Amino acid sequence: MDAALQEIADALKAAVQAEGEGYHFYLMAAASTKDPKGKEVFETLAREEQDHARYLKTQYRALLETGRTDPAARLGPRLDLGGPSPIFSPALRGRAGEAHYEMTALSIGMQLELGAAQFYRSLAGKATEPALQQFLIELAEWETGHYEALERQQGLLRDDYYADGGFSRF
């Protein structure tokens, strides 16, 4: 295996670990939120992270064994995070001043997703095989979608959270 391909294989191994960390984080977020829709969405995000890890493991093994990606490997279905309140129910806004955990979960989740998207884009730039580039770009876009949904939800809650907490943004 050439050095460039070995670098990508090593990065995929690290990415599997990062997806596992995302999986556990979203499970904790699901267990901690009192919002039913938030619980459901965080559980789905956890399953998606698990699916990413499975997919990355498949591609990692294929690279080690054949020097190429596995064209039969597919990512599972993607959660639709569109809409004005993609993570939590509108009812959460009514108690936004108490949504400390939810706001923290959104912030941490945003950082995880942004970091993953940047990581996959960087890896795609190093890949020489078109199929490998494409699957890394697809993962980057998926993670970017998660980031944007978390950011949008945080924006919806932020002003109410600050106002209910007794202070305004500067």
CSV table of N, CA and C in Angstrom, one decimal:
chain,number,residue,atom,x,y,z
A,1,MET,N,0.9,-1.2,0.0
A,1,MET,CA,0.0,0.0,0.0
A,1,MET,C,0.9,1.2,0.0
A,2,ASP,N,0.6,2.2,-0.9
A,2,ASP,CA,1.4,3.4,-1.0
A,2,ASP,C,1.1,4.3,0.3
A,3,ALA,N,2.0,5.3,0.5
A,3,ALA,CA,2.0,6.1,1.6
A,3,ALA,C,0.7,6.9,1.7
A,4,ALA,N,0.2,7.4,0.6
A,4,ALA,CA,-1.0,8.3,0.5
A,4,ALA,C,-2.2,7.4,0.9
A,5,LEU,N,-2.3,6.2,0.4
A,5,LEU,CA,-3.4,5.3,0.7
A,5,LEU,C,-3.3,4.9,2.2
A,6,GLN,N,-2.1,4.7,2.7
A,6,GLN,CA,-2.0,4.3,4.1
A,6,GLN,C,-2.4,5.5,5.0
A,7,GLU,N,-2.1,6.7,4.6
A,7,GLU,CA,-2.5,7.9,5.4
A,7,GLU,C,-4.1,7.9,5.4
A,8,ILE,N,-4.7,7.7,4.3
A,8,ILE,CA,-6.2,7.7,4.3
A,8,ILE,C,-6.7,6.5,5.1
A,9,ALA,N,-6.2,5.4,5.0
A,9,ALA,CA,-6.6,4.2,5.8
A,9,ALA,C,-6.5,4.6,7.3
A,10,ASP,N,-5.4,5.2,7.7
A,10,ASP,CA,-5.2,5.5,9.1
A,10,ASP,C,-6.2,6.6,9.6
A,11,ALA,N,-6.5,7.5,8.7
A,11,ALA,CA,-7.5,8.5,9.0
A,11,ALA,C,-8.9,7.9,9.1
A,12,LEU,N,-9.2,6.9,8.3
A,12,LEU,CA,-10.5,6.3,8.4
A,12,LEU,C,-10.6,5.6,9.7
A,13,LYS,N,-9.5,5.0,10.2
A,13,LYS,CA,-9.6,4.3,11.5
A,13,LYS,C,-9.9,5.3,12.6
A,14,ALA,N,-9.3,6.5,12.5
A,14,ALA,CA,-9.5,7.6,13.5
A,14,ALA,C,-11.0,8.1,13.3
A,15,ALA,N,-11.5,8.1,12.1
A,15,ALA,CA,-12.8,8.6,11.9
A,15,ALA,C,-13.9,7.6,12.5
A,16,VAL,N,-13.6,6.3,12.4
A,16,VAL,CA,-14.5,5.3,13.1
A,16,VAL,C,-14.6,5.6,14.6
A,17,GLN,N,-13.5,5.9,15.2
A,17,GLN,CA,-13.5,6.3,16.6
A,17,GLN,C,-14.3,7.5,16.9
A,18,ALA,N,-14.1,8.6,16.0
A,18,ALA,CA,-14.8,9.8,16.2
A,18,ALA,C,-16.3,9.6,16.0
A,19,GLU,N,-16.7,8.8,15.0
A,19,GLU,CA,-18.2,8.5,14.9
A,19,GLU,C,-18.7,7.8,16.1
A,20,GLY,N,-17.9,6.9,16.7
A,20,GLY,CA,-18.3,6.2,17.9
A,20,GLY,C,-18.6,7.2,19.0
A,21,GLU,N,-17.7,8.2,19.1
A,21,GLU,CA,-17.8,9.2,20.2
A,21,GLU,C,-19.1,10.0,19.9
A,22,GLY,N,-19.4,10.4,18.6
A,22,GLY,CA,-20.6,11.1,18.3
A,22,GLY,C,-21.8,10.2,18.7
A,23,TYR,N,-21.8,8.9,18.4
A,23,TYR,CA,-22.9,8.0,18.7
A,23,TYR,C,-23.2,8.1,20.2
A,24,HIS,N,-22.1,8.0,21.1
A,24,HIS,CA,-22.4,8.0,22.5
A,24,HIS,C,-22.8,9.4,23.0
A,25,PHE,N,-22.3,10.5,22.4
A,25,PHE,CA,-22.8,11.8,22.8
A,25,PHE,C,-24.2,12.0,22.5
A,26,TYR,N,-24.7,11.6,21.3
A,26,TYR,CA,-26.1,11.7,20.9
A,26,TYR,C,-27.0,10.8,21.8
A,27,LEU,N,-26.5,9.7,22.2
A,27,LEU,CA,-27.3,8.8,23.1
A,27,LEU,C,-27.5,9.6,24.5
A,28,MET,N,-26.4,10.2,24.9
A,28,MET,CA,-26.5,10.9,26.2
A,28,MET,C,-27.4,12.1,26.0
A,29,ALA,N,-27.3,12.8,24.9
A,29,ALA,CA,-28.2,13.9,24.7
A,29,ALA,C,-29.7,13.5,24.7
A,30,ALA,N,-30.0,12.3,24.0
A,30,ALA,CA,-31.3,11.8,24.0
A,30,ALA,C,-31.8,11.4,25.4
A,31,ALA,N,-31.0,10.9,26.2
A,31,ALA,CA,-31.4,10.5,27.5
A,31,ALA,C,-31.6,11.7,28.4
A,32,SER,N,-31.0,12.8,28.1
A,32,SER,CA,-31.0,13.9,29.0
A,32,SER,C,-32.1,15.0,28.7
A,33,THR,N,-32.5,15.0,27.4
A,33,THR,CA,-33.5,16.0,27.1
A,33,THR,C,-34.9,15.6,27.6
A,34,LYS,N,-35.7,16.6,27.9
A,34,LYS,CA,-37.1,16.4,28.3
A,34,LYS,C,-38.0,16.5,27.1
A,35,ASP,N,-37.5,17.0,26.0
A,35,ASP,CA,-38.3,17.2,24.8
A,35,ASP,C,-38.5,15.9,24.0
A,36,PRO,N,-39.7,15.5,23.8
A,36,PRO,CA,-39.9,14.2,23.1
A,36,PRO,C,-39.3,14.2,21.7
A,37,LYS,N,-39.5,15.3,20.9
A,37,LYS,CA,-39.0,15.4,19.6
A,37,LYS,C,-37.4,15.4,19.6
A,38,GLY,N,-36.9,16.1,20.6
A,38,GLY,CA,-35.4,16.2,20.7
A,38,GLY,C,-34.9,14.8,21.0
A,39,LYS,N,-35.5,14.0,21.9
A,39,LYS,CA,-35.1,12.7,22.2
A,39,LYS,C,-35.1,11.8,20.9
A,40,GLU,N,-36.2,11.9,20.2
A,40,GLU,CA,-36.2,11.1,19.0
A,40,GLU,C,-35.2,11.5,17.9
A,41,VAL,N,-34.9,12.8,17.8
A,41,VAL,CA,-33.9,13.2,16.8
A,41,VAL,C,-32.5,12.9,17.3
A,42,PHE,N,-32.2,13.0,18.5
A,42,PHE,CA,-30.9,12.7,19.0
A,42,PHE,C,-30.7,11.2,18.9
A,43,GLU,N,-31.7,10.4,19.1
A,43,GLU,CA,-31.5,8.9,18.9
A,43,GLU,C,-31.3,8.6,17.5
A,44,THR,N,-32.0,9.3,16.6
A,44,THR,CA,-31.7,9.1,15.2
A,44,THR,C,-30.3,9.5,14.8
A,45,LEU,N,-29.9,10.6,15.3
A,45,LEU,CA,-28.5,11.1,15.0
A,45,LEU,C,-27.5,10.1,15.5
A,46,ALA,N,-27.8,9.5,16.6
A,46,ALA,CA,-26.9,8.4,17.2
A,46,ALA,C,-26.8,7.3,16.2
A,47,ARG,N,-28.0,6.8,15.7
A,47,ARG,CA,-28.0,5.7,14.7
A,47,ARG,C,-27.2,6.1,13.5
A,48,GLU,N,-27.4,7.3,13.0
A,48,GLU,CA,-26.6,7.8,11.8
A,48,GLU,C,-25.1,7.7,12.1
A,49,GLU,N,-24.7,8.1,13.2
A,49,GLU,CA,-23.3,8.1,13.6
A,49,GLU,C,-22.8,6.6,13.6
A,50,GLN,N,-23.6,5.7,14.1
A,50,GLN,CA,-23.3,4.3,14.1
A,50,GLN,C,-23.2,3.8,12.7
A,51,ASP,N,-24.1,4.2,11.8
A,51,ASP,CA,-24.1,3.8,10.4
A,51,ASP,C,-22.8,4.3,9.7
A,52,HIS,N,-22.4,5.6,10.0
A,52,HIS,CA,-21.2,6.1,9.4
A,52,HIS,C,-20.0,5.3,9.9
A,53,ALA,N,-20.0,4.9,11.1
A,53,ALA,CA,-18.9,4.1,11.6
A,53,ALA,C,-18.8,2.7,10.9
A,54,ARG,N,-20.0,2.1,10.7
A,54,ARG,CA,-20.1,0.8,10.0
A,54,ARG,C,-19.5,1.0,8.6
A,55,TYR,N,-20.0,2.0,7.9
A,55,TYR,CA,-19.6,2.3,6.5
A,55,TYR,C,-18.1,2.5,6.5
A,56,LEU,N,-17.6,3.3,7.4
A,56,LEU,CA,-16.1,3.6,7.4
A,56,LEU,C,-15.3,2.4,7.7
A,57,LYS,N,-15.8,1.5,8.5
A,57,LYS,CA,-15.1,0.2,8.8
A,57,LYS,C,-15.0,-0.6,7.5
A,58,THR,N,-16.1,-0.7,6.8
A,58,THR,CA,-16.2,-1.4,5.6
A,58,THR,C,-15.2,-0.9,4.6
A,59,GLN,N,-15.1,0.4,4.4
A,59,GLN,CA,-14.2,1.0,3.5
A,59,GLN,C,-12.8,0.8,4.0
A,60,TYR,N,-12.5,0.9,5.2
A,60,TYR,CA,-11.2,0.7,5.8
A,60,TYR,C,-10.7,-0.7,5.5
A,61,ARG,N,-11.5,-1.7,5.8
A,61,ARG,CA,-11.1,-3.0,5.5
A,61,ARG,C,-10.9,-3.2,4.0
A,62,ALA,N,-11.8,-2.7,3.1
A,62,ALA,CA,-11.6,-2.8,1.7
A,62,ALA,C,-10.3,-2.2,1.2
A,63,LEU,N,-9.9,-1.0,1.8
A,63,LEU,CA,-8.7,-0.4,1.4
A,63,LEU,C,-7.5,-1.2,1.8
A,64,LEU,N,-7.5,-1.8,3.0
A,64,LEU,CA,-6.4,-2.7,3.4
A,64,LEU,C,-6.3,-3.9,2.6
A,65,GLU,N,-7.5,-4.5,2.2
A,65,GLU,CA,-7.4,-5.8,1.5
A,65,GLU,C,-7.2,-5.6,0.0
A,66,THR,N,-7.8,-4.6,-0.6
A,66,THR,CA,-7.7,-4.4,-2.1
A,66,THR,C,-7.1,-3.2,-2.6
A,67,GLY,N,-6.9,-2.2,-1.7
A,67,GLY,CA,-6.3,-0.9,-2.1
A,67,GLY,C,-7.4,0.0,-2.7
A,68,ARG,N,-8.6,-0.4,-2.7
A,68,ARG,CA,-9.8,0.3,-3.2
A,68,ARG,C,-10.9,0.3,-2.3
A,69,THR,N,-11.9,1.2,-2.5
A,69,THR,CA,-13.1,1.2,-1.7
A,69,THR,C,-14.0,0.1,-2.1
A,70,ASP,N,-15.0,-0.2,-1.3
A,70,ASP,CA,-16.0,-1.2,-1.6
A,70,ASP,C,-17.2,-0.5,-2.3
A,71,PRO,N,-17.4,-0.7,-3.6
A,71,PRO,CA,-18.5,0.0,-4.3
A,71,PRO,C,-19.8,-0.5,-3.8
A,72,ALA,N,-19.9,-1.7,-3.2
A,72,ALA,CA,-21.2,-2.2,-2.7
A,72,ALA,C,-21.7,-1.5,-1.4
A,73,ALA,N,-20.7,-0.9,-0.7
A,73,ALA,CA,-21.1,-0.3,0.6
A,73,ALA,C,-21.9,0.9,0.4
A,74,ARG,N,-22.9,1.0,1.2
A,74,ARG,CA,-23.9,2.2,1.1
A,74,ARG,C,-24.1,2.7,2.6
A,75,LEU,N,-24.3,4.0,2.6
A,75,LEU,CA,-24.8,4.7,3.8
A,75,LEU,C,-26.3,4.4,3.9
A,76,GLY,N,-26.8,4.3,5.2
A,76,GLY,CA,-28.2,4.1,5.4
A,76,GLY,C,-29.0,5.4,5.1
A,77,PRO,N,-30.3,5.4,5.4
A,77,PRO,CA,-31.1,6.6,5.1
A,77,PRO,C,-30.7,7.7,6.0
A,78,ARG,N,-30.9,8.9,5.5
A,78,ARG,CA,-30.6,10.2,6.1
A,78,ARG,C,-31.8,10.8,6.8
A,79,LEU,N,-31.6,11.3,8.0
A,79,LEU,CA,-32.7,12.0,8.7
A,79,LEU,C,-33.0,13.3,8.0
A,80,ASP,N,-34.2,13.6,7.8
A,80,ASP,CA,-34.6,14.9,7.2
A,80,ASP,C,-34.6,16.0,8.4
A,81,LEU,N,-33.6,16.8,8.4
A,81,LEU,CA,-33.5,17.9,9.4
A,81,LEU,C,-33.9,19.2,8.8
A,82,GLY,N,-34.8,19.2,7.9
A,82,GLY,CA,-35.3,20.5,7.3
A,82,GLY,C,-36.3,21.1,8.3
A,83,GLY,N,-36.9,22.2,7.9
A,83,GLY,CA,-37.9,22.8,8.6
A,83,GLY,C,-37.4,23.8,9.7
A,84,PRO,N,-38.3,24.6,10.2
A,84,PRO,CA,-37.9,25.7,11.1
A,84,PRO,C,-37.4,25.2,12.4
A,85,SER,N,-37.9,24.1,12.9
A,85,SER,CA,-37.4,23.6,14.2
A,85,SER,C,-37.0,22.2,14.1
A,86,PRO,N,-35.8,21.9,13.5
A,86,PRO,CA,-35.4,20.6,13.1
A,86,PRO,C,-35.1,19.6,14.2
A,87,ILE,N,-34.8,20.1,15.4
A,87,ILE,CA,-34.4,19.2,16.5
A,87,ILE,C,-35.5,19.1,17.6
A,88,PHE,N,-35.9,20.2,18.1
A,88,PHE,CA,-36.8,20.2,19.2
A,88,PHE,C,-38.2,20.6,18.8
A,89,SER,N,-39.2,20.3,19.6
A,89,SER,CA,-40.6,20.7,19.4
A,89,SER,C,-40.7,22.2,19.8
A,90,PRO,N,-41.6,22.9,19.1
A,90,PRO,CA,-41.8,24.3,19.5
A,90,PRO,C,-42.1,24.5,21.0
A,91,ALA,N,-42.6,23.5,21.6
A,91,ALA,CA,-42.9,23.7,23.1
A,91,ALA,C,-41.6,24.0,23.9
A,92,LEU,N,-40.5,23.6,23.4
A,92,LEU,CA,-39.2,23.8,24.2
A,92,LEU,C,-39.0,25.3,24.3
A,93,ARG,N,-39.4,26.1,23.3
A,93,ARG,CA,-39.2,27.5,23.4
A,93,ARG,C,-39.9,28.1,24.6
A,94,GLY,N,-41.0,27.5,25.0
A,94,GLY,CA,-41.8,28.0,26.2
A,94,GLY,C,-41.0,27.8,27.5
A,95,ARG,N,-40.1,27.0,27.5
A,95,ARG,CA,-39.2,26.8,28.7
A,95,ARG,C,-37.8,26.9,28.4
A,96,ALA,N,-37.5,27.8,27.4
A,96,ALA,CA,-36.1,28.0,26.9
A,96,ALA,C,-35.1,28.3,28.0
A,97,GLY,N,-35.6,29.1,29.0
A,97,GLY,CA,-34.7,29.5,30.1
A,97,GLY,C,-34.2,28.3,30.9
A,98,GLU,N,-34.9,27.2,30.8
A,98,GLU,CA,-34.5,26.0,31.6
A,98,GLU,C,-33.8,25.0,30.7
A,99,ALA,N,-33.6,25.3,29.4
A,99,ALA,CA,-33.0,24.4,28.4
A,99,ALA,C,-31.5,24.4,28.4
A,100,HIS,N,-30.9,24.4,29.6
A,100,HIS,CA,-29.5,24.4,29.7
A,100,HIS,C,-28.8,23.2,29.0
A,101,TYR,N,-29.3,22.1,29.3
A,101,TYR,CA,-28.7,20.9,28.7
A,101,TYR,C,-28.8,20.9,27.2
A,102,GLU,N,-30.0,21.2,26.7
A,102,GLU,CA,-30.3,21.2,25.3
A,102,GLU,C,-29.4,22.2,24.6
A,103,MET,N,-29.2,23.4,25.2
A,103,MET,CA,-28.3,24.4,24.5
A,103,MET,C,-26.9,23.9,24.5
A,104,THR,N,-26.5,23.3,25.6
A,104,THR,CA,-25.1,22.7,25.6
A,104,THR,C,-25.0,21.6,24.6
A,105,ALA,N,-26.0,20.7,24.5
A,105,ALA,CA,-25.9,19.6,23.5
A,105,ALA,C,-25.8,20.2,22.1
A,106,LEU,N,-26.6,21.2,21.8
A,106,LEU,CA,-26.5,21.8,20.5
A,106,LEU,C,-25.1,22.3,20.2
A,107,SER,N,-24.5,23.0,21.2
A,107,SER,CA,-23.2,23.6,21.0
A,107,SER,C,-22.1,22.5,20.8
A,108,ILE,N,-22.1,21.5,21.6
A,108,ILE,CA,-21.2,20.4,21.5
A,108,ILE,C,-21.4,19.6,20.2
A,109,GLY,N,-22.7,19.4,19.9
A,109,GLY,CA,-23.0,18.7,18.6
A,109,GLY,C,-22.5,19.4,17.4
A,110,MET,N,-22.7,20.8,17.4
A,110,MET,CA,-22.2,21.6,16.3
A,110,MET,C,-20.7,21.4,16.1
A,111,GLN,N,-20.0,21.5,17.2
A,111,GLN,CA,-18.5,21.3,17.1
A,111,GLN,C,-18.1,20.0,16.6
A,112,LEU,N,-18.8,18.9,17.0
A,112,LEU,CA,-18.5,17.6,16.5
A,112,LEU,C,-18.8,17.5,15.0
A,113,GLU,N,-19.9,18.0,14.6
A,113,GLU,CA,-20.3,17.9,13.2
A,113,GLU,C,-19.4,18.7,12.3
A,114,LEU,N,-19.1,19.9,12.7
A,114,LEU,CA,-18.2,20.8,12.0
A,114,LEU,C,-16.8,20.2,11.8
A,115,GLY,N,-16.3,19.7,12.9
A,115,GLY,CA,-15.0,19.0,12.8
A,115,GLY,C,-15.0,17.8,11.9
A,116,ALA,N,-16.1,17.0,12.0
A,116,ALA,CA,-16.2,15.8,11.1
A,116,ALA,C,-16.2,16.3,9.6
A,117,ALA,N,-17.1,17.3,9.3
A,117,ALA,CA,-17.2,17.7,7.9
A,117,ALA,C,-15.9,18.2,7.4
A,118,GLN,N,-15.1,19.0,8.2
A,118,GLN,CA,-13.8,19.5,7.8
A,118,GLN,C,-12.8,18.3,7.6
A,119,PHE,N,-12.9,17.4,8.5
A,119,PHE,CA,-12.0,16.2,8.4
A,119,PHE,C,-12.2,15.5,7.1
A,120,TYR,N,-13.5,15.2,6.8
A,120,TYR,CA,-13.8,14.4,5.6
A,120,TYR,C,-13.5,15.2,4.3
A,121,ARG,N,-13.7,16.5,4.3
A,121,ARG,CA,-13.3,17.3,3.1
A,121,ARG,C,-11.8,17.2,2.9
A,122,SER,N,-11.1,17.4,4.0
A,122,SER,CA,-9.6,17.3,3.9
A,122,SER,C,-9.1,16.0,3.4
A,123,LEU,N,-9.7,14.9,3.9
A,123,LEU,CA,-9.4,13.6,3.4
A,123,LEU,C,-9.7,13.4,1.9
A,124,ALA,N,-10.9,13.9,1.5
A,124,ALA,CA,-11.3,13.8,0.1
A,124,ALA,C,-10.3,14.5,-0.8
A,125,GLY,N,-9.7,15.6,-0.3
A,125,GLY,CA,-8.7,16.3,-1.1
A,125,GLY,C,-7.4,15.5,-1.3
A,126,LYS,N,-7.2,14.5,-0.4
A,126,LYS,CA,-6.0,13.6,-0.5
A,126,LYS,C,-6.2,12.4,-1.2
A,127,ALA,N,-7.5,12.0,-1.4
A,127,ALA,CA,-7.8,10.7,-2.1
A,127,ALA,C,-7.6,10.9,-3.6
A,128,THR,N,-7.0,9.8,-4.2
A,128,THR,CA,-6.8,9.8,-5.6
A,128,THR,C,-7.8,9.0,-6.3
A,129,GLU,N,-8.5,8.0,-5.7
A,129,GLU,CA,-9.5,7.2,-6.3
A,129,GLU,C,-10.8,8.0,-6.3
A,130,PRO,N,-11.5,8.2,-7.4
A,130,PRO,CA,-12.7,8.9,-7.5
A,130,PRO,C,-13.8,8.4,-6.6
A,131,ALA,N,-13.9,7.1,-6.5
A,131,ALA,CA,-15.0,6.5,-5.6
A,131,ALA,C,-14.7,6.9,-4.1
A,132,LEU,N,-13.4,6.9,-3.7
A,132,LEU,CA,-13.0,7.2,-2.4
A,132,LEU,C,-13.3,8.7,-2.1
A,133,GLN,N,-13.0,9.5,-3.1
A,133,GLN,CA,-13.2,11.0,-2.9
A,133,GLN,C,-14.7,11.2,-2.8
A,134,GLN,N,-15.5,10.5,-3.6
A,134,GLN,CA,-17.0,10.7,-3.6
A,134,GLN,C,-17.6,10.3,-2.2
A,135,PHE,N,-17.2,9.2,-1.7
A,135,PHE,CA,-17.8,8.8,-0.4
A,135,PHE,C,-17.3,9.7,0.7
A,136,LEU,N,-16.1,10.2,0.7
A,136,LEU,CA,-15.7,11.2,1.7
A,136,LEU,C,-16.4,12.5,1.6
A,137,ILE,N,-16.7,12.9,0.3
A,137,ILE,CA,-17.5,14.2,0.1
A,137,ILE,C,-18.9,14.0,0.6
A,138,GLU,N,-19.5,12.8,0.3
A,138,GLU,CA,-20.8,12.5,0.8
A,138,GLU,C,-20.9,12.5,2.3
A,139,LEU,N,-19.9,12.0,3.0
A,139,LEU,CA,-19.9,12.0,4.5
A,139,LEU,C,-19.8,13.5,4.9
A,140,ALA,N,-18.9,14.3,4.3
A,140,ALA,CA,-18.7,15.7,4.7
A,140,ALA,C,-20.1,16.4,4.5
A,141,GLU,N,-20.8,16.2,3.4
A,141,GLU,CA,-22.1,16.9,3.2
A,141,GLU,C,-23.1,16.4,4.2
A,142,TRP,N,-23.1,15.2,4.6
A,142,TRP,CA,-24.0,14.6,5.6
A,142,TRP,C,-23.7,15.3,6.9
A,143,GLU,N,-22.5,15.4,7.3
A,143,GLU,CA,-22.1,16.0,8.6
A,143,GLU,C,-22.4,17.5,8.6
A,144,THR,N,-22.2,18.2,7.4
A,144,THR,CA,-22.5,19.6,7.3
A,144,THR,C,-24.0,19.8,7.5
A,145,GLY,N,-24.9,18.9,7.0
A,145,GLY,CA,-26.3,19.0,7.2
A,145,GLY,C,-26.7,18.9,8.6
A,146,HIS,N,-26.0,18.0,9.4
A,146,HIS,CA,-26.2,17.9,10.8
A,146,HIS,C,-25.8,19.2,11.5
A,147,TYR,N,-24.7,19.7,11.1
A,147,TYR,CA,-24.2,21.0,11.7
A,147,TYR,C,-25.2,22.1,11.5
A,148,GLU,N,-25.7,22.2,10.2
A,148,GLU,CA,-26.6,23.3,9.9
A,148,GLU,C,-27.9,23.2,10.6
A,149,ALA,N,-28.4,22.0,10.8
A,149,ALA,CA,-29.7,21.8,11.6
A,149,ALA,C,-29.5,22.1,13.0
A,150,LEU,N,-28.3,21.7,13.6
A,150,LEU,CA,-28.1,22.1,15.0
A,150,LEU,C,-27.9,23.6,15.2
A,151,GLU,N,-27.2,24.2,14.2
A,151,GLU,CA,-27.0,25.7,14.3
A,151,GLU,C,-28.4,26.4,14.2
A,152,ARG,N,-29.2,25.9,13.3
A,152,ARG,CA,-30.5,26.6,13.0
A,152,ARG,C,-31.4,26.4,14.3
A,153,GLN,N,-31.4,25.3,14.9
A,153,GLN,CA,-32.1,25.1,16.2
A,153,GLN,C,-31.6,25.9,17.3
A,154,GLN,N,-30.3,26.0,17.4
A,154,GLN,CA,-29.7,26.9,18.4
A,154,GLN,C,-30.1,28.3,18.2
A,155,GLY,N,-30.1,28.8,17.0
A,155,GLY,CA,-30.5,30.1,16.7
A,155,GLY,C,-32.0,30.4,17.1
A,156,LEU,N,-32.8,29.4,16.9
A,156,LEU,CA,-34.2,29.6,17.3
A,156,LEU,C,-34.4,29.7,18.8
A,157,LEU,N,-33.6,29.0,19.5
A,157,LEU,CA,-33.7,29.0,21.0
A,157,LEU,C,-32.9,30.1,21.7
A,158,ARG,N,-31.9,30.6,21.0
A,158,ARG,CA,-30.9,31.5,21.7
A,158,ARG,C,-31.5,32.7,22.3
A,159,ASP,N,-32.3,33.4,21.6
A,159,ASP,CA,-32.9,34.7,22.1
A,159,ASP,C,-33.8,34.4,23.3
A,160,ASP,N,-34.6,33.4,23.1
A,160,ASP,CA,-35.5,33.0,24.2
A,160,ASP,C,-34.7,32.5,25.5
A,161,TYR,N,-33.7,31.8,25.2
A,161,TYR,CA,-32.8,31.3,26.3
A,161,TYR,C,-32.2,32.4,27.1
A,162,TYR,N,-31.6,33.4,26.4
A,162,TYR,CA,-31.0,34.5,27.0
A,162,TYR,C,-32.1,35.4,27.7
A,163,ALA,N,-33.2,35.6,27.1
A,163,ALA,CA,-34.2,36.5,27.7
A,163,ALA,C,-34.8,35.8,28.9
A,164,ASP,N,-35.1,34.5,28.9
A,164,ASP,CA,-35.7,33.8,30.0
A,164,ASP,C,-34.6,33.7,31.1
A,165,GLY,N,-33.3,33.7,30.8
A,165,GLY,CA,-32.3,33.6,31.8
A,165,GLY,C,-32.0,34.9,32.4
A,166,GLY,N,-32.6,36.0,32.0
A,166,GLY,CA,-32.5,37.3,32.7
A,166,GLY,C,-31.4,38.1,32.2
A,167,PHE,N,-30.9,37.8,31.0
A,167,PHE,CA,-29.9,38.7,30.4
A,167,PHE,C,-30.1,38.7,28.9
A,168,SER,N,-29.6,39.7,28.3
A,168,SER,CA,-29.7,39.8,26.8
A,168,SER,C,-28.3,39.7,26.2
A,169,ARG,N,-28.4,39.4,24.9
A,169,ARG,CA,-27.1,39.3,24.2
A,169,ARG,C,-26.5,40.7,24.0
A,170,PHE,N,-25.2,40.7,23.9
A,170,PHE,CA,-24.5,42.0,23.7
A,170,PHE,C,-24.2,42.1,22.2
